[in-house]
Amino acid sequence: MAGVTSPLSRRRFLGFAALNSAALLGLNTITTAPAAAAKPTGDVLPAVIVGTGYGAAVTALRLGEAGVPTLMLEMGRLWDTPGEDGNVFCSMLRPDGRAMWLKNRTRAPLASLLWMDVINHDTERYPGVLDRVDHDGMSVYLGRGVGGGSLVNGAMAVVPKRSYFEEVLPSVDPDEMYGRYFPRATAALGVNHVDPEWFETCESYQYARLSREHAHRAGLTTTFVPSVYDFDYLRREEAGEVPRSALAGEVIYGNNHGKRSLDKTYLADALGTGNVTIRALHEVRAIRRDARGYALTVHRRDETGEVVERLEIATERLFLGAGSLGSTELLLRARDTGTLPELGPEIGQGWGPNGNVMVGRANHVWDSTGRTQSGMPALGIDAWDDPEHPVFAEIAPVPAGVELWLSLYLAITKNPERGHFSYDPATDTARLHWNAEQGKTSIQQAKALFDKINRANGTTYRTDLFGDTRAFENRFTYHPLGGLVLGAATDDWGRVRGYPGLYVTDGSLIPGSTGVNPFVTITALAERNVERILAEDWTTPVG
Ligand code: FAE
């Protein structure tokens, strides 16, 4: 096979082999060194990572490269085994149990069409790939499985504006980030760009070209958005040369082809180092200090989602990569149940939904968006520098397979409001405190932008999409950020204050907002932090 002789691609090849053989054999343990992975309990492991999303995957690769034997614990499934229909994931048009995490019905962000409940479907309860966690006033969408959010997201790989990054994370050296870590992250994630010539003529992005025309008519600027979906694969989908994925209504319940999710990049490379093991369907429930480091209580689920075993795993160093909600909940629970009592009041603070607002516009009958829409966005409206109403709006697809005369957007707005979490002993969960009042600024900003577009084009809002008659939906987010903020709950490199050997490595470090879709920022920040931690915290040589 071409390229497998270079060290990196040989490593990735080994990682793929481990993922494939675990899938084939129906194993939850994924490793290239089965003997080393055989004993998860009893011994004190050098390093454990909770989760397998962006921050976790970066950390695993760099620890693995440094020779540190590392165990990753992921509560979701390994998504590599085809179901009865021959596909690993189900599509948005025909969802089944694979769609959602332990629910009896899908909960898609668009709740209705023409006020009719035709989008969501009853399904069997199963450990599916997308979760929606409901809090008062805010629902949070999350990926569950080996690869975390990378399995379900829209693949938009955007580097934030430097001036805004400096505002959000003032303690981080921007020269280092923009000179070293953002380039490192985008290369390792396999970010690519749409061919502008193909974009102008393809069917897949007719909907985006129409929204661009409408935005330009209002004097607004649009910009191409880089992606981790393989645009060459998309071109071949449209040409009928390969099986369809982005063109077959596959996005939020996973993509069967074309997506460079983390199991194809960072995680495969991490496994290929020979030092990393992943255990899927293992949920970390509790963390306590012990003489040798940290002891974890872990619940193992079977393929139906039932908890079938309770394990204790001990580790010298513990990295939390369970995402904004997951990592924050683990530390809040630990503080408030007294297992890590020295954790401070910063735990659970500084949370935000990245100013997310979804909005739809009704097009004129002569303005067709096309029946074939790429599920992977490639264009955004960039009004972030507007001094009064800063917005970056992704031009979102509605891959329904029929013409709906609908232009959809996910707007990212600049909202300084922050929520916080508290621990609820009755349910043993972290509850988010966020209310409708806090979301108002986001709606005002989005409304200013889309009013302009509607005025310039003689169009109106769609009020049939969100279950009632609202035009702006800001009661859900795809982009939960914060809860364990860098420089507050942790030091400037993600070390949890008061607990040596305990680290945070995911979106919970970022205080509520990035101004663009966040996974590149999470990845680059994790690259920066783990480099420092490896250089300073391992006093004896590792490996
Ligand atoms: P994340 O990727 O959420 O990974 C956390 C992992 O930890 C998950 O696999 C969990 O199952 C696991 N976990 C949680 N708790 C536990 C526990 N107690 N024990 C064991 N495992 C646990 O974390 N971002 C973009 O930049 N571009 C996009 O186009 C985009 N589109 C999106 C579309 C959707 C539908 C969604 C849901 C998100 C989207 N995002 C997008 C957001 C992006 O996926 C998200 O910011 C990152 O995935 C967050 O990365 P983390 O490393 O923080």
mmCIF file of N, CA and C in Angstrom, residues 407-507:
data_model
loop_
_atom_site.group_PDB
_atom_site.id
_atom_site.type_symbol
_atom_site.label_atom_id
_atom_site.label_comp_id
_atom_site.label_asym_id
_atom_site.label_seq_id
_atom_site.Cartn_x
_atom_site.Cartn_y
_atom_site.Cartn_z
ATOM 1 N N SER A 407 -33.543 28.411 3.382
ATOM 2 C CA SER A 407 -32.114 28.628 3.630
ATOM 3 C C SER A 407 -31.895 28.608 5.136
ATOM 4 N N LEU A 408 -30.997 27.740 5.569
ATOM 5 C CA LEU A 408 -30.787 27.548 7.001
ATOM 6 C C LEU A 408 -29.387 28.028 7.397
ATOM 7 N N TYR A 409 -29.266 28.496 8.633
ATOM 8 C CA TYR A 409 -27.978 29.014 9.113
ATOM 9 C C TYR A 409 -27.765 28.627 10.571
ATOM 10 N N LEU A 410 -26.524 28.370 10.928
ATOM 11 C CA LEU A 410 -26.170 28.313 12.341
ATOM 12 C C LEU A 410 -25.280 29.521 12.607
ATOM 13 N N ALA A 411 -25.836 30.507 13.306
ATOM 14 C CA ALA A 411 -25.080 31.729 13.573
ATOM 15 C C ALA A 411 -24.298 31.571 14.872
ATOM 16 N N ILE A 412 -23.047 32.019 14.824
ATOM 17 C CA ILE A 412 -22.226 32.098 16.038
ATOM 18 C C ILE A 412 -22.148 33.583 16.382
ATOM 19 N N THR A 413 -22.619 33.942 17.562
ATOM 20 C CA THR A 413 -22.675 35.358 17.932
ATOM 21 C C THR A 413 -21.732 35.614 19.110
ATOM 22 N N LYS A 414 -21.538 36.915 19.391
ATOM 23 C CA LYS A 414 -20.598 37.278 20.470
ATOM 24 C C LYS A 414 -21.408 37.665 21.692
ATOM 25 N N ASN A 415 -21.622 36.702 22.551
ATOM 26 C CA ASN A 415 -22.469 36.930 23.719
ATOM 27 C C ASN A 415 -21.620 36.781 24.983
ATOM 28 N N PRO A 416 -21.437 37.864 25.744
ATOM 29 C CA PRO A 416 -20.559 37.783 26.920
ATOM 30 C C PRO A 416 -21.181 37.055 28.116
ATOM 31 N N GLU A 417 -22.465 36.730 28.033
ATOM 32 C CA GLU A 417 -23.110 36.034 29.163
ATOM 33 C C GLU A 417 -22.475 34.668 29.384
ATOM 34 N N ARG A 418 -22.359 34.275 30.647
ATOM 35 C CA ARG A 418 -21.823 32.941 30.965
ATOM 36 C C ARG A 418 -22.751 32.236 31.944
ATOM 37 N N GLY A 419 -22.875 30.934 31.767
ATOM 38 C CA GLY A 419 -23.638 30.120 32.702
ATOM 39 C C GLY A 419 -22.706 29.414 33.668
ATOM 40 N N HIS A 420 -23.297 28.730 34.631
ATOM 41 C CA HIS A 420 -22.460 27.930 35.537
ATOM 42 C C HIS A 420 -23.199 26.647 35.900
ATOM 43 N N PHE A 421 -22.468 25.690 36.446
ATOM 44 C CA PHE A 421 -23.043 24.405 36.840
ATOM 45 C C PHE A 421 -23.040 24.282 38.363
ATOM 46 N N SER A 422 -24.044 23.551 38.857
ATOM 47 C CA SER A 422 -23.974 23.142 40.261
ATOM 48 C C SER A 422 -24.264 21.648 40.329
ATOM 49 N N TYR A 423 -23.810 21.015 41.395
ATOM 50 C CA TYR A 423 -24.004 19.569 41.545
ATOM 51 C C TYR A 423 -25.337 19.310 42.222
ATOM 52 N N ASP A 424 -26.123 18.412 41.628
ATOM 53 C CA ASP A 424 -27.421 18.058 42.208
ATOM 54 C C ASP A 424 -27.321 16.649 42.797
ATOM 55 N N PRO A 425 -27.266 16.565 44.145
ATOM 56 C CA PRO A 425 -27.067 15.231 44.752
ATOM 57 C C PRO A 425 -28.239 14.288 44.475
ATOM 58 N N ALA A 426 -29.434 14.828 44.254
ATOM 59 C CA ALA A 426 -30.595 13.955 44.039
ATOM 60 C C ALA A 426 -30.442 13.140 42.766
ATOM 61 N N THR A 427 -29.880 13.769 41.722
ATOM 62 C CA THR A 427 -29.719 13.049 40.449
ATOM 63 C C THR A 427 -28.265 12.664 40.189
ATOM 64 N N ASP A 428 -27.377 13.078 41.058
ATOM 65 C CA ASP A 428 -25.939 12.840 40.901
ATOM 66 C C ASP A 428 -25.425 13.388 39.562
ATOM 67 N N THR A 429 -25.953 14.548 39.165
ATOM 68 C CA THR A 429 -25.516 15.159 37.898
ATOM 69 C C THR A 429 -25.157 16.623 38.129
ATOM 70 N N ALA A 430 -24.465 17.190 37.137
ATOM 71 C CA ALA A 430 -24.196 18.628 37.141
ATOM 72 C C ALA A 430 -25.342 19.304 36.404
ATOM 73 N N ARG A 431 -25.949 20.316 37.018
ATOM 74 C CA ARG A 431 -27.040 21.036 36.361
ATOM 75 C C ARG A 431 -26.538 22.391 35.888
ATOM 76 N N LEU A 432 -26.893 22.717 34.644
ATOM 77 C CA LEU A 432 -26.467 23.989 34.061
ATOM 78 C C LEU A 432 -27.453 25.091 34.425
ATOM 79 N N HIS A 433 -26.924 26.241 34.805
ATOM 80 C CA HIS A 433 -27.771 27.403 35.070
ATOM 81 C C HIS A 433 -27.591 28.398 33.919
ATOM 82 N N TRP A 434 -28.592 28.458 33.086
ATOM 83 C CA TRP A 434 -28.593 29.321 31.898
ATOM 84 C C TRP A 434 -30.042 29.663 31.614
ATOM 85 N N ASN A 435 -30.364 30.928 31.399
ATOM 86 C CA ASN A 435 -31.776 31.238 31.155
ATOM 87 C C ASN A 435 -31.965 32.035 29.874
ATOM 88 N N ALA A 436 -33.237 32.152 29.465
ATOM 89 C CA ALA A 436 -33.585 32.768 28.186
ATOM 90 C C ALA A 436 -33.048 34.202 28.103
ATOM 91 N N GLU A 437 -33.088 34.904 29.218
ATOM 92 C CA GLU A 437 -32.591 36.287 29.258
ATOM 93 C C GLU A 437 -31.134 36.346 28.774
ATOM 94 N N GLN A 438 -30.343 35.332 29.184
ATOM 95 C CA GLN A 438 -28.914 35.338 28.828
ATOM 96 C C GLN A 438 -28.685 35.131 27.333
ATOM 97 N N GLY A 439 -29.680 34.560 26.674
ATOM 98 C CA GLY A 439 -29.520 34.308 25.237
ATOM 99 C C GLY A 439 -29.983 35.455 24.358
ATOM 100 N N LYS A 440 -30.532 36.506 24.968
ATOM 101 C CA LYS A 440 -31.157 37.579 24.179
ATOM 102 C C LYS A 440 -30.189 38.301 23.248
ATOM 103 N N THR A 441 -28.985 38.588 23.766
ATOM 104 C CA THR A 441 -27.993 39.302 22.945
ATOM 105 C C THR A 441 -27.725 38.533 21.652
ATOM 106 N N SER A 442 -27.662 37.212 21.749
ATOM 107 C CA SER A 442 -27.372 36.401 20.566
ATOM 108 C C SER A 442 -28.476 36.565 19.527
ATOM 109 N N ILE A 443 -29.710 36.567 19.995
ATOM 110 C CA ILE A 443 -30.818 36.724 19.041
ATOM 111 C C ILE A 443 -30.797 38.113 18.411
ATOM 112 N N GLN A 444 -30.506 39.124 19.217
ATOM 113 C CA GLN A 444 -30.442 40.490 18.652
ATOM 114 C C GLN A 444 -29.375 40.571 17.563
ATOM 115 N N GLN A 445 -28.221 39.953 17.819
ATOM 116 C CA GLN A 445 -27.136 40.029 16.834
ATOM 117 C C GLN A 445 -27.511 39.285 15.560
ATOM 118 N N ALA A 446 -28.044 38.069 15.726
ATOM 119 C CA ALA A 446 -28.423 37.289 14.544
ATOM 120 C C ALA A 446 -29.534 38.003 13.785
ATOM 121 N N LYS A 447 -30.493 38.564 14.504
ATOM 122 C CA LYS A 447 -31.636 39.228 13.862
ATOM 123 C C LYS A 447 -31.159 40.429 13.029
ATOM 124 N N ALA A 448 -30.208 41.189 13.564
ATOM 125 C CA ALA A 448 -29.715 42.345 12.816
ATOM 126 C C ALA A 448 -29.149 41.901 11.464
ATOM 127 N N LEU A 449 -28.387 40.810 11.471
ATOM 128 C CA LEU A 449 -27.780 40.321 10.222
ATOM 129 C C LEU A 449 -28.844 39.801 9.251
ATOM 130 N N PHE A 450 -29.752 38.952 9.758
ATOM 131 C CA PHE A 450 -30.703 38.318 8.835
ATOM 132 C C PHE A 450 -31.841 39.267 8.451
ATOM 133 N N ASP A 451 -32.137 40.269 9.263
ATOM 134 C CA ASP A 451 -33.085 41.309 8.833
ATOM 135 C C ASP A 451 -32.528 41.995 7.588
ATOM 136 N N LYS A 452 -31.217 42.282 7.642
ATOM 137 C CA LYS A 452 -30.556 42.945 6.512
ATOM 138 C C LYS A 452 -30.698 42.098 5.245
ATOM 139 N N ILE A 453 -30.453 40.796 5.401
ATOM 140 C CA ILE A 453 -30.531 39.901 4.234
ATOM 141 C C ILE A 453 -31.975 39.822 3.730
ATOM 142 N N ASN A 454 -32.925 39.718 4.640
ATOM 143 C CA ASN A 454 -34.327 39.649 4.229
ATOM 144 C C ASN A 454 -34.754 40.948 3.523
ATOM 145 N N ARG A 455 -34.322 42.071 4.075
ATOM 146 C CA ARG A 455 -34.692 43.359 3.443
ATOM 147 C C ARG A 455 -34.159 43.436 2.017
ATOM 148 N N ALA A 456 -32.902 43.039 1.848
ATOM 149 C CA ALA A 456 -32.269 43.153 0.529
ATOM 150 C C ALA A 456 -32.880 42.198 -0.493
ATOM 151 N N ASN A 457 -33.520 41.117 -0.021
ATOM 152 C CA ASN A 457 -34.020 40.095 -0.944
ATOM 153 C C ASN A 457 -35.542 39.954 -0.944
ATOM 154 N N GLY A 458 -36.218 40.785 -0.157
ATOM 155 C CA GLY A 458 -37.682 40.687 -0.078
ATOM 156 C C GLY A 458 -38.142 39.344 0.457
ATOM 157 N N THR A 459 -37.401 38.806 1.421
ATOM 158 C CA THR A 459 -37.745 37.485 1.987
ATOM 159 C C THR A 459 -38.132 37.622 3.456
ATOM 160 N N THR A 460 -38.569 36.513 4.033
ATOM 161 C CA THR A 460 -39.003 36.523 5.441
ATOM 162 C C THR A 460 -38.373 35.343 6.177
ATOM 163 N N TYR A 461 -38.647 35.270 7.462
ATOM 164 C CA TYR A 461 -38.154 34.155 8.271
ATOM 165 C C TYR A 461 -39.085 32.960 8.160
ATOM 166 N N ARG A 462 -38.564 31.766 8.399
ATOM 167 C CA ARG A 462 -39.400 30.576 8.548
ATOM 168 C C ARG A 462 -39.729 30.443 10.031
ATOM 169 N N THR A 463 -40.978 30.306 10.347
ATOM 170 C CA THR A 463 -41.375 30.208 11.752
ATOM 171 C C THR A 463 -41.980 28.833 12.060
ATOM 172 N N ASP A 464 -41.721 27.873 11.144
ATOM 173 C CA ASP A 464 -42.340 26.546 11.281
ATOM 174 C C ASP A 464 -41.352 25.470 11.710
ATOM 175 N N LEU A 465 -40.107 25.877 12.057
ATOM 176 C CA LEU A 465 -39.037 24.873 12.148
ATOM 177 C C LEU A 465 -38.720 24.380 13.560
ATOM 178 N N PHE A 466 -39.098 25.149 14.561
ATOM 179 C CA PHE A 466 -38.577 24.843 15.897
ATOM 180 C C PHE A 466 -39.674 24.436 16.888
ATOM 181 N N GLY A 467 -40.721 23.850 16.358
ATOM 182 C CA GLY A 467 -41.741 23.265 17.227
ATOM 183 C C GLY A 467 -42.825 24.237 17.648
ATOM 184 N N ASP A 468 -42.547 25.560 17.541
ATOM 185 C CA ASP A 468 -43.586 26.571 17.833
ATOM 186 C C ASP A 468 -43.522 27.617 16.713
ATOM 187 N N THR A 469 -43.620 28.886 17.020
ATOM 188 C CA THR A 469 -43.590 29.880 15.933
ATOM 189 C C THR A 469 -42.379 30.807 16.015
ATOM 190 N N ARG A 470 -41.400 30.418 16.773
ATOM 191 C CA ARG A 470 -40.223 31.290 16.881
ATOM 192 C C ARG A 470 -39.402 31.215 15.582
ATOM 193 N N ALA A 471 -38.734 32.335 15.252
ATOM 194 C CA ALA A 471 -37.864 32.336 14.071
ATOM 195 C C ALA A 471 -36.425 32.006 14.462
ATOM 196 N N PHE A 472 -36.052 32.328 15.704
ATOM 197 C CA PHE A 472 -34.662 32.145 16.146
ATOM 198 C C PHE A 472 -34.614 31.096 17.249
ATOM 199 N N GLU A 473 -33.823 30.080 17.040
ATOM 200 C CA GLU A 473 -33.720 28.998 18.031
ATOM 201 C C GLU A 473 -32.369 29.081 18.732
ATOM 202 N N ASN A 474 -32.381 29.479 19.989
ATOM 203 C CA ASN A 474 -31.112 29.506 20.735
ATOM 204 C C ASN A 474 -31.230 28.706 22.029
ATOM 205 N N ARG A 475 -32.156 27.725 22.013
ATOM 206 C CA ARG A 475 -32.289 26.890 23.214
ATOM 207 C C ARG A 475 -31.493 25.602 23.087
ATOM 208 N N PHE A 476 -30.667 25.506 22.034
ATOM 209 C CA PHE A 476 -29.739 24.375 21.973
ATOM 210 C C PHE A 476 -28.374 24.870 21.516
ATOM 211 N N THR A 477 -27.353 24.100 21.787
ATOM 212 C CA THR A 477 -26.025 24.413 21.264
ATOM 213 C C THR A 477 -25.340 23.150 20.767
ATOM 214 N N TYR A 478 -24.560 23.337 19.704
ATOM 215 C CA TYR A 478 -23.624 22.295 19.241
ATOM 216 C C TYR A 478 -22.247 22.513 19.872
ATOM 217 N N HIS A 479 -22.043 23.686 20.447
ATOM 218 C CA HIS A 479 -20.687 24.120 20.813
ATOM 219 C C HIS A 479 -20.559 24.430 22.306
ATOM 220 N N PRO A 480 -20.790 23.472 23.187
ATOM 221 C CA PRO A 480 -20.623 23.764 24.614
ATOM 222 C C PRO A 480 -19.149 24.038 24.931
ATOM 223 N N LEU A 481 -18.899 25.130 25.641
ATOM 224 C CA LEU A 481 -17.510 25.499 25.962
ATOM 225 C C LEU A 481 -17.444 26.023 27.387
ATOM 226 N N GLY A 482 -16.383 25.638 28.100
ATOM 227 C CA GLY A 482 -16.160 26.171 29.437
ATOM 228 C C GLY A 482 -16.606 25.221 30.529
ATOM 229 N N GLY A 483 -16.525 25.719 31.752
ATOM 230 C CA GLY A 483 -16.833 24.910 32.939
ATOM 231 C C GLY A 483 -15.585 24.654 33.777
ATOM 232 N N LEU A 484 -14.441 24.523 33.082
ATOM 233 C CA LEU A 484 -13.148 24.333 33.789
ATOM 234 C C LEU A 484 -12.136 25.231 33.089
ATOM 235 N N VAL A 485 -12.307 26.514 33.271
ATOM 236 C CA VAL A 485 -11.630 27.482 32.406
ATOM 237 C C VAL A 485 -10.120 27.559 32.675
ATOM 238 N N LEU A 486 -9.382 27.634 31.554
ATOM 239 C CA LEU A 486 -7.923 27.766 31.602
ATOM 240 C C LEU A 486 -7.544 29.024 32.380
ATOM 241 N N GLY A 487 -6.605 28.870 33.293
ATOM 242 C CA GLY A 487 -6.169 30.024 34.083
ATOM 243 C C GLY A 487 -7.077 30.313 35.278
ATOM 244 N N ALA A 488 -8.182 29.554 35.429
ATOM 245 C CA ALA A 488 -9.089 29.749 36.576
ATOM 246 C C ALA A 488 -9.214 28.420 37.332
ATOM 247 N N ALA A 489 -9.925 27.456 36.747
ATOM 248 C CA ALA A 489 -10.016 26.132 37.383
ATOM 249 C C ALA A 489 -8.693 25.383 37.267
ATOM 250 N N THR A 490 -7.926 25.743 36.217
ATOM 251 C CA THR A 490 -6.620 25.103 36.005
ATOM 252 C C THR A 490 -5.564 26.196 35.917
ATOM 253 N N ASP A 491 -4.309 25.785 35.836
ATOM 254 C CA ASP A 491 -3.267 26.785 35.556
ATOM 255 C C ASP A 491 -3.309 27.095 34.059
ATOM 256 N N ASP A 492 -2.295 27.772 33.540
ATOM 257 C CA ASP A 492 -2.352 28.192 32.138
ATOM 258 C C ASP A 492 -2.089 27.058 31.154
ATOM 259 N N TRP A 493 -1.865 25.839 31.659
ATOM 260 C CA TRP A 493 -1.658 24.697 30.756
ATOM 261 C C TRP A 493 -2.609 23.532 31.051
ATOM 262 N N GLY A 494 -3.669 23.800 31.794
ATOM 263 C CA GLY A 494 -4.682 22.765 32.018
ATOM 264 C C GLY A 494 -4.431 21.886 33.225
ATOM 265 N N ARG A 495 -3.456 22.242 34.073
ATOM 266 C CA ARG A 495 -3.240 21.462 35.303
ATOM 267 C C ARG A 495 -4.271 21.914 36.338
ATOM 268 N N VAL A 496 -5.030 20.973 36.872
ATOM 269 C CA VAL A 496 -6.085 21.329 37.828
ATOM 270 C C VAL A 496 -5.437 21.831 39.118
ATOM 271 N N ARG A 497 -5.895 22.974 39.586
ATOM 272 C CA ARG A 497 -5.281 23.585 40.768
ATOM 273 C C ARG A 497 -5.495 22.708 42.007
ATOM 274 N N GLY A 498 -4.432 22.494 42.702
ATOM 275 C CA GLY A 498 -4.512 21.754 43.963
ATOM 276 C C GLY A 498 -4.347 20.249 43.801
ATOM 277 N N TYR A 499 -4.308 19.752 42.581
ATOM 278 C CA TYR A 499 -4.230 18.300 42.379
ATOM 279 C C TYR A 499 -3.149 17.932 41.349
ATOM 280 N N PRO A 500 -1.910 17.759 41.784
ATOM 281 C CA PRO A 500 -0.845 17.402 40.856
ATOM 282 C C PRO A 500 -1.194 16.124 40.106
ATOM 283 N N GLY A 501 -0.873 16.099 38.829
ATOM 284 C CA GLY A 501 -1.140 14.893 38.032
ATOM 285 C C GLY A 501 -2.558 14.818 37.503
ATOM 286 N N LEU A 502 -3.367 15.853 37.744
ATOM 287 C CA LEU A 502 -4.742 15.881 37.224
ATOM 288 C C LEU A 502 -4.850 17.044 36.229
ATOM 289 N N TYR A 503 -5.318 16.728 35.014
ATOM 290 C CA TYR A 503 -5.292 17.713 33.924
ATOM 291 C C TYR A 503 -6.637 17.768 33.210
ATOM 292 N N VAL A 504 -6.911 18.938 32.591
ATOM 293 C CA VAL A 504 -8.085 19.087 31.723
ATOM 294 C C VAL A 504 -7.569 19.372 30.315
ATOM 295 N N THR A 505 -8.173 18.734 29.315
ATOM 296 C CA THR A 505 -7.605 18.830 27.970
ATOM 297 C C THR A 505 -8.652 19.020 26.868
ATOM 298 N N ASP A 506 -9.828 19.542 27.207
ATOM 299 C CA ASP A 506 -10.895 19.602 26.194
ATOM 300 C C ASP A 506 -11.560 20.964 26.151
ATOM 301 N N GLY A 507 -12.753 21.024 25.570
ATOM 302 C CA GLY A 507 -13.460 22.282 25.375
ATOM 303 C C GLY A 507 -13.865 22.975 26.657
#
